Coordinates of C-alpha atoms in Angstrom, one line a residue:
M278 CA 113.1 120.4 87.5
W279 CA 116.0 120.8 88.5
R280 CA 115.3 123.2 91.2
T281 CA 112.7 121.0 92.9
K282 CA 115.1 118.2 93.2
A283 CA 117.8 120.5 94.5
L284 CA 114.8 121.6 97.3
L285 CA 114.8 118.0 98.1
E286 CA 118.4 116.9 98.6
K287 CA 119.2 119.9 100.4
C288 CA 116.3 119.0 102.8
L289 CA 114.2 122.4 101.9
F290 CA 110.8 120.5 102.4
D291 CA 108.3 122.7 102.5
E292 CA 110.0 124.8 99.9
C293 CA 110.2 122.1 97.5
I294 CA 106.7 121.4 98.2
E295 CA 105.7 124.3 96.9
L296 CA 107.6 125.4 93.9
S297 CA 106.3 121.6 92.6
Q298 CA 102.8 122.4 93.6
K299 CA 103.2 125.5 91.4
A300 CA 104.7 124.2 88.7
L301 CA 101.7 120.9 88.6
D302 CA 99.1 123.7 89.3
T303 CA 100.8 126.0 86.2
F304 CA 101.7 123.6 83.5
E305 CA 98.8 121.3 81.5
N306 CA 101.1 119.3 79.5
F307 CA 104.4 117.7 80.5
H308 CA 107.9 116.2 78.6
Y309 CA 109.1 112.5 80.0
S310 CA 106.5 112.6 82.5
N311 CA 107.9 115.6 84.8
D312 CA 104.2 115.6 86.7
I313 CA 105.5 112.4 87.7
W314 CA 108.9 113.4 89.1
F315 CA 107.0 116.5 91.1
A316 CA 104.4 114.7 92.2
R317 CA 107.0 112.1 93.9
R318 CA 109.6 115.0 95.4
I319 CA 105.9 116.3 96.9
S320 CA 105.4 113.0 98.8
L321 CA 109.7 113.0 99.8
S322 CA 109.4 116.2 101.3
Y323 CA 105.9 114.7 103.4
K324 CA 108.4 112.1 104.5
G325 CA 111.7 114.5 105.1
L326 CA 109.0 116.7 106.8
G327 CA 108.0 113.6 109.3
Q328 CA 105.0 112.8 107.9
P329 CA 105.2 109.6 106.5
E330 CA 101.2 109.1 106.4
T331 CA 100.8 112.0 104.0
A332 CA 103.5 110.5 102.4
L333 CA 102.9 106.8 102.0
E334 CA 99.0 107.9 100.6
Q335 CA 100.5 109.9 97.8
L336 CA 103.2 107.8 96.7
K337 CA 100.7 105.4 96.5
S338 CA 98.3 107.1 94.3
L339 CA 101.1 107.9 92.1
L340 CA 102.1 103.9 92.0
K341 CA 98.7 103.8 90.3
R342 CA 99.7 105.5 87.9
K343 CA 103.2 105.3 87.3
N344 CA 104.4 101.7 88.0
E345 CA 108.1 102.0 88.8
W346 CA 110.4 100.2 90.9
F347 CA 111.5 103.2 92.9
I348 CA 108.2 104.2 93.9
H349 CA 107.7 100.4 95.4
K350 CA 111.4 101.0 97.4
E351 CA 110.2 104.7 98.4
I352 CA 106.8 103.1 99.9
A353 CA 109.2 100.3 101.5
E354 CA 111.3 102.7 103.1
I355 CA 108.7 104.3 105.3
Y356 CA 106.8 100.9 106.1
F357 CA 110.4 99.6 107.0
E358 CA 111.1 103.3 109.2
Q359 CA 107.2 102.3 110.7
G360 CA 108.5 99.2 111.6
N361 CA 105.7 97.5 109.4
K362 CA 108.8 94.6 107.9
E363 CA 106.1 92.8 106.5
Q364 CA 104.4 96.3 103.9
A365 CA 108.1 96.8 103.7
L366 CA 109.1 93.2 102.0
K367 CA 106.2 93.0 99.8
F368 CA 107.1 96.7 98.2
A369 CA 111.3 95.7 98.3
I370 CA 110.1 92.4 96.9
N371 CA 107.5 94.0 94.1
S372 CA 110.9 96.9 93.6
A373 CA 113.1 94.0 93.0
L374 CA 111.1 92.0 90.3
S375 CA 109.9 95.3 88.3
F376 CA 111.9 96.3 85.6
G377 CA 114.7 98.1 85.8
D378 CA 118.9 97.8 85.7
A379 CA 119.7 96.1 88.3
D380 CA 123.1 98.3 88.7
K381 CA 120.5 101.1 89.7
K382 CA 119.1 99.2 92.3
L383 CA 121.7 99.1 94.3
N384 CA 119.9 100.8 97.7
L385 CA 117.1 98.9 97.0
Y386 CA 119.3 95.6 97.7
K387 CA 121.0 97.1 100.7
L388 CA 116.5 97.4 102.5
L389 CA 115.8 94.3 101.4
S390 CA 118.9 92.5 103.0
E391 CA 117.8 95.0 105.9
I392 CA 114.6 93.5 106.2
L393 CA 116.1 90.3 106.0
I394 CA 118.3 90.4 108.6
S395 CA 115.7 91.9 110.7
N396 CA 113.4 89.1 109.7
N397 CA 115.8 86.5 110.3
Q398 CA 116.3 85.7 107.0
N399 CA 120.2 85.8 106.9
E400 CA 120.7 83.3 103.8
E401 CA 118.2 85.0 101.7
A402 CA 119.7 88.8 103.2
K403 CA 123.6 86.8 102.2
K404 CA 122.8 86.5 98.3
H405 CA 121.3 90.6 98.5
V406 CA 124.7 91.3 99.6
E407 CA 126.6 89.5 97.4
F408 CA 125.0 90.5 94.1
M409 CA 125.5 94.1 95.6
Y410 CA 129.1 93.1 95.8
Q411 CA 129.2 92.1 92.3
I412 CA 127.6 94.8 90.5
R413 CA 129.9 97.0 92.8
K414 CA 133.3 94.5 91.2
A415 CA 131.7 94.2 87.2
H416 CA 131.3 98.1 87.4
E417 CA 134.3 98.6 89.9
W418 CA 133.3 100.6 91.8
K419 CA 133.8 101.4 95.3
I420 CA 132.8 99.5 98.2
D421 CA 131.3 101.7 101.0
N422 CA 131.9 100.7 104.7
D423 CA 128.5 99.4 105.0
L424 CA 128.6 96.6 102.1
Q425 CA 131.9 95.8 103.9
N426 CA 130.7 95.2 107.0
L427 CA 127.9 93.4 105.5
I428 CA 130.6 91.5 103.1
N429 CA 132.6 90.6 106.7
K430 CA 129.5 89.6 108.6
F431 CA 128.1 87.1 106.1
E432 CA 132.2 86.2 105.1
I433 CA 131.3 86.5 101.3
D434 CA 134.0 85.4 98.9
T435 CA 135.1 88.1 97.7
T436 CA 137.1 86.2 94.7
K437 CA 134.0 84.1 93.4
I438 CA 133.1 85.5 90.0
V439 CA 130.0 85.2 89.2
N440 CA 127.7 86.1 86.2
L441 CA 125.4 89.0 87.2
R442 CA 122.7 87.4 84.9
D443 CA 122.2 84.4 86.4
F444 CA 122.6 85.6 89.7
E445 CA 120.0 87.6 89.4
R446 CA 117.7 85.4 87.9
E447 CA 118.5 83.4 90.9
L448 CA 117.3 85.4 93.1
K449 CA 114.0 86.5 91.3
Q450 CA 113.5 82.9 92.0
L451 CA 113.7 83.6 96.4

């Protein structure tokens, strides 16, 4: 399990596909939905190999078996990279509305803000940037350069204190 994760992180996509497929073919029973993780890594490896259509097909198939926010996000990323902003936004919104902790979805909110900016929906993008900032602030996490640039671009008030749950509810109404 960890080996396939390491192979994916090291961009050793062919090896990741081979080992993940071997695991899927070898084991009949999986704990903690590990079969989903292996299948996901195969899909992401195809994306890394420059085969986004194969990755999309497999991720959509995986989504039917396991409706997880991060699978929606990965589909949104591929669509956005392909220039299909409509589908990217659809899947990114589904991801944001799906069950999951907001502090685990920071890369999703960044993607959403990028999609919204590309659609000239700057007010909505600004709210997502502010939400990312507020989450990082609440956890006392570092503000990276990309986020700082967005904070500056949208002139976000970094002194404002917000209730994260209320802020998240407000975002879900957009």
